[in-house]
Amino acid sequence: MITRRSLFALSFTAALHAAPKRPNIVMIYADDLGYGDLGCYGHPTIKTPNLDRMAAQGMKFTQFYSANPYCSPSRSALMTGRYPARNGMNVVLFPDSKGGLPPEEITTAVLLKQQGYSTACVGKWHLGHTPNFLPKSFGFDSYFGIPYSNDMSPATSANQNLQRRNAWPPTPLIRDAEVMESEPDQSQLTRRYTEQATTFIRKSSAAKRPFFLYLAHTMPHWPLAASAAFKGKSARGLYGDAVSELDWSVGEVLKTIEQSGEGKNTLVFFSSDNGPAPVGLEGGSAGLYRDGKGTTWEGGVREPALAWLPGRIAAGVTTSAFATTMDLFTTFSQLGGARIPADRVIDGQDISDVLFRNAEGREPLLFYYNQGPLRAVRKGAWKLHISACNVAPGVNDRRYQDLAKPLLFNVEIDPSEKFECAAKNPETVEELLSLIEKHKASFTPGRAQT
Ligand code: MG
């Protein structure tokens, strides 16, 4: 006989089976890694077997963008789903900066924590390093890492302003809010971050709690370093060594997830905060994209991006769907069962249909900011620069200049932005100029922090 209680039990069991389990989420963020620096993105000498495995077992993006070509702003966009000019974090922070991500900003970690997730941030935060701006103030249960770039101390900086640079403290390694070490050995950072990350995964899995791990590596940002197991081992010098160690770290994270029995329930997403730095052979490659870090050419913001969740993300898919780091805020939060805040503009959109159903995605629409100022826009295939640096080929002058005549490129058929075609497409130029004007008119800048 079917009683009311057994009916309830049946329907409860059915609901359990019907609702997809909330996945664990692991976001791995490299620093200044270029689009062309991974084996699975075509690098001929840097070997990245673990990242290649992520691509072979998951999804590889070819039109994935960071919201800014600099460290602090790009990270703020990933965390908040908002353009850095909107969330206020539109400058790079230095050790003498007092501010950080405005406290009223809501991060993915805050939303996922509210849903019962364990949350951890390991590595480079770079959204404020004074006590009120560290990760624990933004939804993370724990933090371990260097809170800004690894070239921001008297010992490591190349800043020409010696008076300013010498007033900075030694590079701090922080646990939660306490400085544990000063000027830690940078060749050990990737390994130490990885140990923290895998311990967190094991503990959270054992506790049967869903988890969100934000693993933001210091490498391969200049000055480069790699541990003895990797130093001198790649065919691409110290840069290749550092990327190889990063790849090893990804392998350790995947292995730990699988050994913890969470291999079919953990979304791992890998990307980079901005394109390769202009530091010669100590920087990376943007592949076929033009220029790199600090510029709004494609090489500054078009990033490698891999998504891995065996059983839910199809294996071996290369997608040309347009997506941005801001979309990850929305997607991760909703996968964890959180509602997206309705009291503010969120620029990111849910890309679950791309990830789990290999949908085509939306028409590309991106406003390219270089820290604060707006420099370019992309809509569909077309990209219009209203202000640019390094305009003349082969000239490395990173000062931006407003362009009397905007530059137009079709980045679908000319992804390297080599063939300027404004004169032949005056209507497209007008359309994109008016799009910029509309965007500016409706855009409310955030409370700037420095
Ligand atoms: Mg960076």
Short mmCIF file of C-alpha atoms and ligand atoms in Angstrom, two decimals:
data_model
loop_
_atom_site.label_atom_id
_atom_site.label_comp_id
_atom_site.label_asym_id
_atom_site.label_seq_id
_atom_site.Cartn_x
_atom_site.Cartn_y
_atom_site.Cartn_z
CA MET A 1 0.00 0.00 0.00
CA ILE A 2 1.30 3.43 -0.89
CA THR A 3 1.10 5.68 2.15
CA ARG A 4 1.46 9.43 2.15
CA ARG A 5 4.86 9.02 3.77
CA SER A 6 6.12 6.60 1.10
CA LEU A 7 4.76 8.92 -1.61
CA PHE A 8 6.75 11.74 -0.07
CA ALA A 9 9.84 9.53 0.12
CA LEU A 10 9.39 8.51 -3.52
CA SER A 11 8.96 12.05 -4.74
CA PHE A 12 11.88 13.21 -2.59
CA THR A 13 14.08 10.49 -4.11
CA ALA A 14 12.90 11.42 -7.60
CA ALA A 15 13.69 15.07 -6.94
CA LEU A 16 17.13 14.12 -5.75
CA HIS A 17 17.72 12.27 -8.99
CA ALA A 18 16.20 15.00 -11.15
CA ALA A 19 18.11 17.95 -9.73
CA PRO A 20 21.72 18.05 -10.86
CA LYS A 21 24.01 18.05 -7.86
CA ARG A 22 25.60 21.40 -7.21
CA PRO A 23 29.13 21.00 -8.52
CA ASN A 24 32.33 21.92 -6.78
CA ILE A 25 34.02 24.74 -8.65
CA VAL A 26 37.74 25.22 -9.11
CA MET A 27 38.95 28.34 -10.90
CA ILE A 28 42.62 28.25 -11.85
CA TYR A 29 43.98 31.60 -12.98
CA ALA A 30 47.46 32.06 -14.45
CA ASP A 31 49.17 35.45 -14.45
CA ASP A 32 50.26 37.01 -17.76
CA LEU A 33 50.02 33.70 -19.62
CA GLY A 34 49.49 34.25 -23.34
CA TYR A 35 46.94 32.73 -25.67
CA GLY A 36 49.68 30.84 -27.49
CA ASP A 37 51.59 29.41 -24.55
CA LEU A 38 49.95 26.00 -24.14
CA GLY A 39 50.44 22.84 -26.14
CA CYS A 40 46.71 22.60 -26.77
CA TYR A 41 46.76 26.16 -28.15
CA GLY A 42 49.57 25.36 -30.53
CA HIS A 43 52.79 26.20 -28.75
CA PRO A 44 55.46 24.11 -30.48
CA THR A 45 57.88 23.67 -27.57
CA ILE A 46 56.19 24.26 -24.21
CA LYS A 47 54.78 20.92 -23.08
CA THR A 48 51.53 21.10 -21.13
CA PRO A 49 50.22 17.53 -20.91
CA ASN A 50 47.83 18.20 -18.04
CA LEU A 51 46.24 21.27 -19.60
CA ASP A 52 46.10 19.35 -22.87
CA ARG A 53 44.27 16.62 -20.97
CA MET A 54 41.76 19.19 -19.73
CA ALA A 55 41.17 20.18 -23.35
CA ALA A 56 40.94 16.57 -24.53
CA GLN A 57 38.44 15.68 -21.80
CA GLY A 58 36.62 19.01 -21.88
CA MET A 59 36.09 22.27 -23.73
CA LYS A 60 38.58 24.69 -25.24
CA PHE A 61 37.54 28.28 -26.01
CA THR A 62 38.89 30.37 -28.88
CA GLN A 63 36.94 33.55 -28.09
CA PHE A 64 37.32 33.90 -24.36
CA TYR A 65 38.14 37.36 -23.02
CA SER A 66 39.43 38.99 -19.91
CA ALA A 67 37.69 42.28 -19.14
CA ASN A 68 40.95 44.22 -18.86
CA PRO A 69 44.59 43.73 -19.87
CA TYR A 70 45.95 44.36 -16.34
CA CYS A 71 46.13 42.24 -13.18
CA SER A 72 43.93 43.99 -10.58
CA PRO A 73 41.11 45.09 -12.91
CA SER A 74 40.86 41.74 -14.68
CA ARG A 75 40.60 39.91 -11.35
CA SER A 76 37.90 42.25 -10.12
CA ALA A 77 35.82 41.46 -13.18
CA LEU A 78 36.18 37.72 -12.64
CA MET A 79 35.13 38.09 -9.00
CA THR A 80 32.19 40.47 -9.49
CA GLY A 81 30.88 39.86 -13.02
CA ARG A 82 31.21 43.59 -13.69
CA TYR A 83 33.45 45.74 -15.82
CA PRO A 84 36.27 47.10 -13.65
CA ALA A 85 35.23 50.64 -14.55
CA ARG A 86 31.84 49.75 -13.05
CA ASN A 87 33.05 48.04 -9.88
CA GLY A 88 35.66 50.73 -9.15
CA MET A 89 38.69 48.47 -9.40
CA ASN A 90 40.00 49.97 -12.61
CA VAL A 91 43.61 50.54 -11.61
CA VAL A 92 46.52 48.29 -10.75
CA LEU A 93 47.23 48.22 -7.03
CA PHE A 94 50.76 48.66 -5.67
CA PRO A 95 52.16 48.02 -2.18
CA ASP A 96 51.57 51.69 -1.31
CA SER A 97 47.91 51.55 -2.39
CA LYS A 98 45.44 51.92 0.44
CA GLY A 99 42.25 50.69 -1.18
CA GLY A 100 40.93 47.62 -2.91
CA LEU A 101 37.73 46.14 -4.26
CA PRO A 102 34.96 48.33 -2.83
CA PRO A 103 33.36 46.53 0.16
CA GLU A 104 29.88 46.78 -1.37
CA GLU A 105 30.94 44.57 -4.29
CA ILE A 106 29.58 41.03 -4.18
CA THR A 107 31.88 38.22 -5.25
CA THR A 108 31.18 34.68 -6.40
CA ALA A 109 32.72 33.51 -3.14
CA VAL A 110 30.17 35.50 -1.10
CA LEU A 111 27.28 34.00 -3.07
CA LEU A 112 28.61 30.44 -2.97
CA LYS A 113 29.40 30.65 0.75
CA GLN A 114 25.79 31.67 1.37
CA GLN A 115 24.82 28.45 -0.42
CA GLY A 116 26.90 26.32 1.94
CA TYR A 117 30.11 26.09 -0.05
CA SER A 118 33.54 25.90 1.57
CA THR A 119 35.59 28.63 -0.08
CA ALA A 120 39.32 29.14 -0.38
CA CYS A 121 41.54 31.60 -2.17
CA VAL A 122 45.11 30.54 -2.83
CA GLY A 123 47.70 32.68 -4.61
CA LYS A 124 47.68 36.18 -6.04
CA TRP A 125 44.65 38.19 -4.92
CA HIS A 126 45.56 41.72 -6.03
CA LEU A 127 42.26 43.30 -5.02
CA GLY A 128 43.62 44.99 -1.90
CA HIS A 129 46.18 43.94 0.68
CA THR A 130 45.28 45.99 3.75
CA PRO A 131 43.28 43.91 6.27
CA ASN A 132 39.80 44.99 5.14
CA PHE A 133 40.47 44.15 1.52
CA LEU A 134 41.92 40.64 1.77
CA PRO A 135 39.96 37.61 0.48
CA LYS A 136 38.35 36.83 3.84
CA SER A 137 36.46 40.12 3.54
CA PHE A 138 35.01 38.92 0.24
CA GLY A 139 33.53 35.51 1.01
CA PHE A 140 36.60 33.30 1.30
CA ASP A 141 36.95 31.12 4.41
CA SER A 142 40.72 31.11 4.03
CA TYR A 143 43.54 32.73 2.13
CA PHE A 144 47.15 31.80 1.44
CA GLY A 145 49.37 33.69 -0.96
CA ILE A 146 51.14 36.83 -2.07
CA PRO A 147 48.46 39.52 -2.14
CA TYR A 148 49.80 41.38 -5.21
CA SER A 149 52.34 40.94 -7.99
CA ASN A 150 55.67 39.24 -7.37
CA ASP A 151 57.64 42.21 -8.74
CA MET A 152 56.45 44.71 -6.15
CA SER A 153 59.17 44.84 -3.51
CA PRO A 154 62.51 46.64 -3.32
CA ALA A 155 64.22 43.32 -4.06
CA THR A 156 62.12 42.30 -7.04
CA SER A 157 60.82 45.47 -8.70
CA ALA A 158 62.13 46.99 -11.91
CA ASN A 159 60.32 50.27 -11.14
CA GLN A 160 62.57 53.19 -12.08
CA ASN A 161 61.22 55.32 -9.24
CA LEU A 162 63.72 54.16 -6.65
CA GLN A 163 62.40 56.36 -3.88
CA ARG A 164 58.92 54.87 -4.23
CA ARG A 165 60.09 51.33 -4.74
CA ASN A 166 62.47 51.35 -1.80
CA ALA A 167 59.65 52.43 0.50
CA TRP A 168 57.70 49.25 -0.29
CA PRO A 169 57.84 46.34 2.18
CA PRO A 170 59.38 43.00 1.28
CA THR A 171 56.96 40.74 -0.60
CA PRO A 172 54.59 39.33 2.03
CA LEU A 173 53.30 35.75 2.06
CA ILE A 174 50.01 35.89 3.90
CA ARG A 175 47.82 33.30 5.58
CA ASP A 176 44.33 34.70 6.11
CA ALA A 177 45.40 38.19 7.29
CA GLU A 178 48.77 37.45 8.91
CA VAL A 179 52.12 37.92 7.20
CA MET A 180 53.84 34.54 7.58
CA GLU A 181 57.00 35.23 5.61
CA SER A 182 58.76 38.13 3.95
CA GLU A 183 60.23 37.75 0.48
CA PRO A 184 59.48 34.03 0.18
CA ASP A 185 61.48 31.92 -2.27
CA GLN A 186 59.47 32.40 -5.45
CA SER A 187 60.72 29.15 -6.95
CA GLN A 188 58.62 27.34 -4.32
CA LEU A 189 55.39 29.26 -4.80
CA THR A 190 53.71 27.08 -7.42
CA ARG A 191 54.44 23.98 -5.36
CA ARG A 192 53.28 25.59 -2.09
CA TYR A 193 50.09 26.96 -3.64
CA THR A 194 49.39 23.51 -5.05
CA GLU A 195 49.80 21.88 -1.63
CA GLN A 196 47.34 24.36 -0.13
CA ALA A 197 44.89 23.76 -2.96
CA THR A 198 44.99 19.97 -2.85
CA THR A 199 44.71 19.92 0.95
CA PHE A 200 41.62 22.12 0.72
CA ILE A 201 40.07 19.84 -1.92
CA ARG A 202 40.72 16.73 0.17
CA LYS A 203 39.34 18.28 3.36
CA SER A 204 36.22 19.68 1.72
CA SER A 205 35.53 16.38 -0.05
CA ALA A 206 35.95 14.43 3.18
CA ALA A 207 33.54 16.82 4.90
CA LYS A 208 31.01 16.23 2.09
CA ARG A 209 30.68 19.95 1.52
CA PRO A 210 30.61 21.52 -1.92
CA PHE A 211 33.65 23.72 -2.42
CA PHE A 212 34.82 26.72 -4.38
CA LEU A 213 38.56 27.05 -4.86
CA TYR A 214 40.09 30.10 -6.49
CA LEU A 215 43.70 29.17 -7.28
CA ALA A 216 45.39 32.24 -8.71
CA HIS A 217 48.99 31.44 -9.51
CA THR A 218 51.78 33.99 -9.25
CA MET A 219 53.49 32.48 -12.28
CA PRO A 220 54.33 33.08 -15.09
CA HIS A 221 54.39 36.78 -14.12
CA TRP A 222 57.86 38.31 -14.20
CA PRO A 223 60.28 37.71 -12.38
CA LEU A 224 60.05 34.08 -13.39
CA ALA A 225 60.91 31.21 -11.10
CA ALA A 226 60.56 27.45 -11.09
CA SER A 227 61.50 24.77 -8.58
CA ALA A 228 64.49 22.48 -9.10
CA ALA A 229 62.27 19.77 -10.59
CA PHE A 230 61.37 22.11 -13.49
CA LYS A 231 64.17 24.66 -13.76
CA GLY A 232 66.19 24.18 -16.93
CA LYS A 233 64.00 21.32 -18.09
CA SER A 234 61.82 22.90 -20.80
CA ALA A 235 62.88 23.86 -24.30
CA ARG A 236 61.58 27.40 -23.80
CA GLY A 237 63.87 28.71 -21.06
CA LEU A 238 62.69 29.82 -17.65
CA TYR A 239 59.34 30.94 -19.04
CA GLY A 240 58.70 27.41 -20.33
CA ASP A 241 59.89 25.96 -17.02
CA ALA A 242 57.42 28.12 -15.07
CA VAL A 243 54.56 27.17 -17.41
CA SER A 244 55.52 23.48 -17.14
CA GLU A 245 55.33 23.71 -13.36
CA LEU A 246 51.96 25.41 -13.63
CA ASP A 247 50.86 22.53 -15.84
CA TRP A 248 52.11 20.07 -13.22
CA SER A 249 50.03 21.93 -10.65
CA VAL A 250 46.91 21.55 -12.80
CA GLY A 251 47.64 17.82 -12.99
CA GLU A 252 47.91 17.59 -9.19
CA VAL A 253 44.59 19.41 -8.79
CA LEU A 254 42.82 17.12 -11.29
CA LYS A 255 44.34 14.01 -9.70
CA THR A 256 43.29 15.10 -6.21
CA ILE A 257 39.75 15.80 -7.38
CA GLU A 258 39.55 12.35 -8.97
CA GLN A 259 41.09 10.57 -5.99
CA SER A 260 38.60 12.32 -3.71
CA GLY A 261 35.76 10.80 -5.74
CA GLU A 262 34.67 14.23 -7.02
CA GLY A 263 35.87 13.82 -10.62
CA LYS A 264 32.35 13.83 -12.05
CA ASN A 265 31.15 16.63 -9.84
CA THR A 266 33.83 19.31 -10.06
CA LEU A 267 33.95 22.01 -12.69
CA VAL A 268 37.53 23.07 -13.28
CA PHE A 269 38.05 26.22 -15.31
CA PHE A 270 41.48 27.44 -16.38
CA SER A 271 42.38 30.82 -17.83
CA SER A 272 44.74 33.80 -17.51
CA ASP A 273 44.21 37.35 -16.23
CA ASN A 274 45.74 39.09 -19.23
CA GLY A 275 48.03 38.54 -22.17
CA PRO A 276 51.81 38.16 -22.19
CA ALA A 277 53.98 40.88 -20.67
CA PRO A 278 56.42 42.83 -22.85
CA VAL A 279 59.53 41.49 -21.13
CA GLY A 280 61.24 39.82 -24.07
CA LEU A 281 61.94 36.13 -23.74
CA GLU A 282 60.79 36.22 -20.13
CA GLY A 283 57.27 36.87 -21.38
CA GLY A 284 54.89 34.60 -23.25
CA SER A 285 53.19 34.51 -26.61
CA ALA A 286 49.74 35.69 -27.62
CA GLY A 287 49.83 33.26 -30.55
CA LEU A 288 48.23 34.78 -33.59
CA TYR A 289 46.83 37.73 -31.66
CA ARG A 290 48.41 41.15 -31.77
CA ASP A 291 50.45 42.59 -28.89
CA GLY A 292 49.79 41.66 -25.25
CA LYS A 293 49.46 42.80 -21.65
CA GLY A 294 48.50 46.41 -21.09
CA THR A 295 47.04 46.84 -24.55
CA THR A 296 43.56 46.52 -25.95
CA TRP A 297 44.78 44.69 -29.00
CA GLU A 298 43.48 41.13 -28.98
CA GLY A 299 46.69 39.76 -27.45
CA GLY A 300 46.04 41.78 -24.30
CA VAL A 301 42.71 40.24 -23.45
CA ARG A 302 42.03 37.14 -25.58
CA GLU A 303 42.94 34.31 -23.24
CA PRO A 304 43.34 30.56 -23.29
CA ALA A 305 40.35 29.03 -21.50
CA LEU A 306 39.57 25.41 -20.68
CA ALA A 307 36.54 23.92 -18.95
CA TRP A 308 36.53 20.40 -17.50
CA LEU A 309 33.68 18.47 -15.95
CA PRO A 310 33.65 14.89 -17.28
CA GLY A 311 30.15 13.62 -17.91
CA ARG A 312 28.60 17.08 -18.13
CA ILE A 313 30.98 18.90 -20.47
CA ALA A 314 31.54 16.95 -23.67
CA ALA A 315 35.10 15.78 -24.31
CA GLY A 316 37.39 17.28 -26.91
CA VAL A 317 35.17 20.20 -27.95
CA THR A 318 36.67 23.39 -29.31
CA THR A 319 34.11 26.16 -29.10
CA SER A 320 34.15 29.53 -30.84
CA ALA A 321 31.40 30.76 -28.52
CA PHE A 322 32.11 34.24 -27.20
CA ALA A 323 32.56 34.40 -23.42
CA THR A 324 34.29 36.52 -20.82
CA THR A 325 35.61 36.18 -17.29
CA MET A 326 32.59 38.20 -16.16
CA ASP A 327 30.38 35.34 -17.36
CA LEU A 328 32.12 33.03 -14.91
CA PHE A 329 30.77 35.06 -11.98
CA THR A 330 27.23 34.49 -13.19
CA THR A 331 27.73 30.89 -14.27
CA PHE A 332 29.56 29.70 -11.16
CA SER A 333 27.12 31.45 -8.83
CA GLN A 334 24.05 29.99 -10.51
CA LEU A 335 25.56 26.51 -10.68
CA GLY A 336 25.95 26.76 -6.92
CA GLY A 337 22.30 27.65 -6.52
CA ALA A 338 22.80 31.37 -5.86
CA ARG A 339 20.66 34.18 -7.21
CA ILE A 340 22.43 36.91 -9.10
CA PRO A 341 22.10 40.27 -7.28
CA ALA A 342 19.33 42.36 -8.82
CA ASP A 343 20.34 45.66 -7.23
CA ARG A 344 23.23 46.36 -9.62
CA VAL A 345 24.28 45.93 -13.21
CA ILE A 346 25.97 42.59 -13.80
CA ASP A 347 27.80 42.45 -17.12
CA GLY A 348 28.42 38.69 -17.09
CA GLN A 349 25.93 36.22 -18.51
CA ASP A 350 25.29 32.56 -17.79
CA ILE A 351 27.25 30.35 -20.22
CA SER A 352 25.90 27.00 -18.96
CA ASP A 353 24.36 26.35 -22.35
CA VAL A 354 27.78 26.70 -23.96
CA LEU A 355 29.47 24.53 -21.36
CA PHE A 356 26.91 21.76 -21.03
CA ARG A 357 25.08 21.78 -24.35
CA ASN A 358 27.78 23.14 -26.63
CA ALA A 359 25.48 26.00 -27.68
CA GLU A 360 26.78 28.61 -30.12
CA GLY A 361 26.58 31.33 -27.52
CA ARG A 362 25.71 34.98 -28.00
CA GLU A 363 26.93 37.56 -30.46
CA PRO A 364 30.26 38.99 -29.30
CA LEU A 365 29.90 42.35 -27.58
CA LEU A 366 32.83 43.68 -25.60
CA PHE A 367 33.96 47.10 -24.45
CA TYR A 368 37.74 47.15 -24.18
CA TYR A 369 38.97 49.19 -21.25
CA ASN A 370 42.64 49.73 -20.52
CA GLN A 371 42.49 50.19 -16.74
CA GLY A 372 39.99 53.11 -16.65
CA PRO A 373 39.62 54.50 -20.17
CA LEU A 374 37.54 52.88 -22.89
CA ARG A 375 39.66 52.19 -25.98
CA ALA A 376 37.73 49.92 -28.30
CA VAL A 377 34.55 47.96 -28.88
CA ARG A 378 33.80 44.66 -30.55
CA LYS A 379 30.40 43.74 -31.92
CA GLY A 380 30.09 40.55 -33.89
CA ALA A 381 33.04 40.27 -36.23
CA TRP A 382 33.93 43.97 -36.05
CA LYS A 383 36.29 45.73 -33.66
CA LEU A 384 36.76 49.49 -33.60
CA HIS A 385 39.66 51.18 -31.77
CA ILE A 386 39.06 54.82 -30.83
CA SER A 387 42.32 55.06 -28.91
CA ALA A 388 45.35 52.79 -29.14
CA CYS A 389 49.01 52.23 -28.37
CA ASN A 390 51.66 50.48 -30.45
CA VAL A 391 49.80 51.47 -33.60
CA ALA A 392 52.86 51.41 -35.86
CA PRO A 393 54.07 47.83 -36.36
CA GLY A 394 57.30 47.04 -34.54
CA VAL A 395 57.17 50.14 -32.33
CA ASN A 396 56.84 49.45 -28.62
CA ASP A 397 55.40 52.71 -27.32
CA ARG A 398 52.68 51.84 -24.87
CA ARG A 399 51.38 55.38 -24.46
CA TYR A 400 47.82 55.55 -25.70
CA GLN A 401 46.79 58.13 -28.25
CA ASP A 402 43.29 59.11 -29.26
CA LEU A 403 42.85 58.34 -32.92
CA ALA A 404 41.61 61.07 -35.23
CA LYS A 405 40.47 58.24 -37.48
CA PRO A 406 39.31 55.15 -35.61
CA LEU A 407 40.78 51.82 -36.69
CA LEU A 408 38.45 49.05 -37.81
CA PHE A 409 39.26 45.36 -38.06
CA ASN A 410 37.25 42.26 -38.83
CA VAL A 411 38.60 40.03 -36.08
CA GLU A 412 36.86 36.94 -37.39
CA ILE A 413 38.69 36.89 -40.70
CA ASP A 414 41.64 38.96 -39.50
CA PRO A 415 42.20 37.90 -35.86
CA SER A 416 45.71 39.38 -35.89
CA GLU A 417 44.33 42.90 -36.58
CA LYS A 418 46.65 43.40 -39.53
CA PHE A 419 44.30 44.75 -42.18
CA GLU A 420 42.67 48.02 -41.23
CA CYS A 421 39.48 48.61 -43.14
CA ALA A 422 37.62 51.67 -41.77
CA ALA A 423 37.62 53.53 -45.09
CA LYS A 424 35.88 50.64 -46.83
CA ASN A 425 33.23 50.25 -44.11
CA PRO A 426 32.05 53.73 -43.07
CA GLU A 427 28.61 52.50 -41.94
CA THR A 428 30.15 49.96 -39.60
CA VAL A 429 32.41 52.66 -38.16
CA GLU A 430 29.39 54.88 -37.52
CA GLU A 431 27.43 52.04 -35.96
CA LEU A 432 30.24 51.17 -33.57
CA LEU A 433 30.90 54.81 -32.69
CA SER A 434 27.27 55.25 -31.77
CA LEU A 435 27.40 52.02 -29.74
CA ILE A 436 30.29 53.49 -27.75
CA GLU A 437 28.37 56.73 -27.19
CA LYS A 438 25.32 54.80 -25.96
CA HIS A 439 27.48 52.70 -23.66
CA LYS A 440 29.16 55.77 -22.20
CA ALA A 441 25.82 57.53 -21.70
CA SER A 442 24.33 54.60 -19.77
CA PHE A 443 27.44 53.66 -17.84
CA THR A 444 27.82 54.58 -14.19
CA PRO A 445 31.46 54.38 -13.11
CA GLY A 446 32.17 52.72 -9.78
CA ARG A 447 33.67 54.28 -6.69
CA ALA A 448 37.32 54.30 -7.72
CA GLN A 449 39.84 52.80 -5.29
CA THR A 450 43.55 53.36 -5.34
MG MG B 1 48.54 39.65 -14.98
#
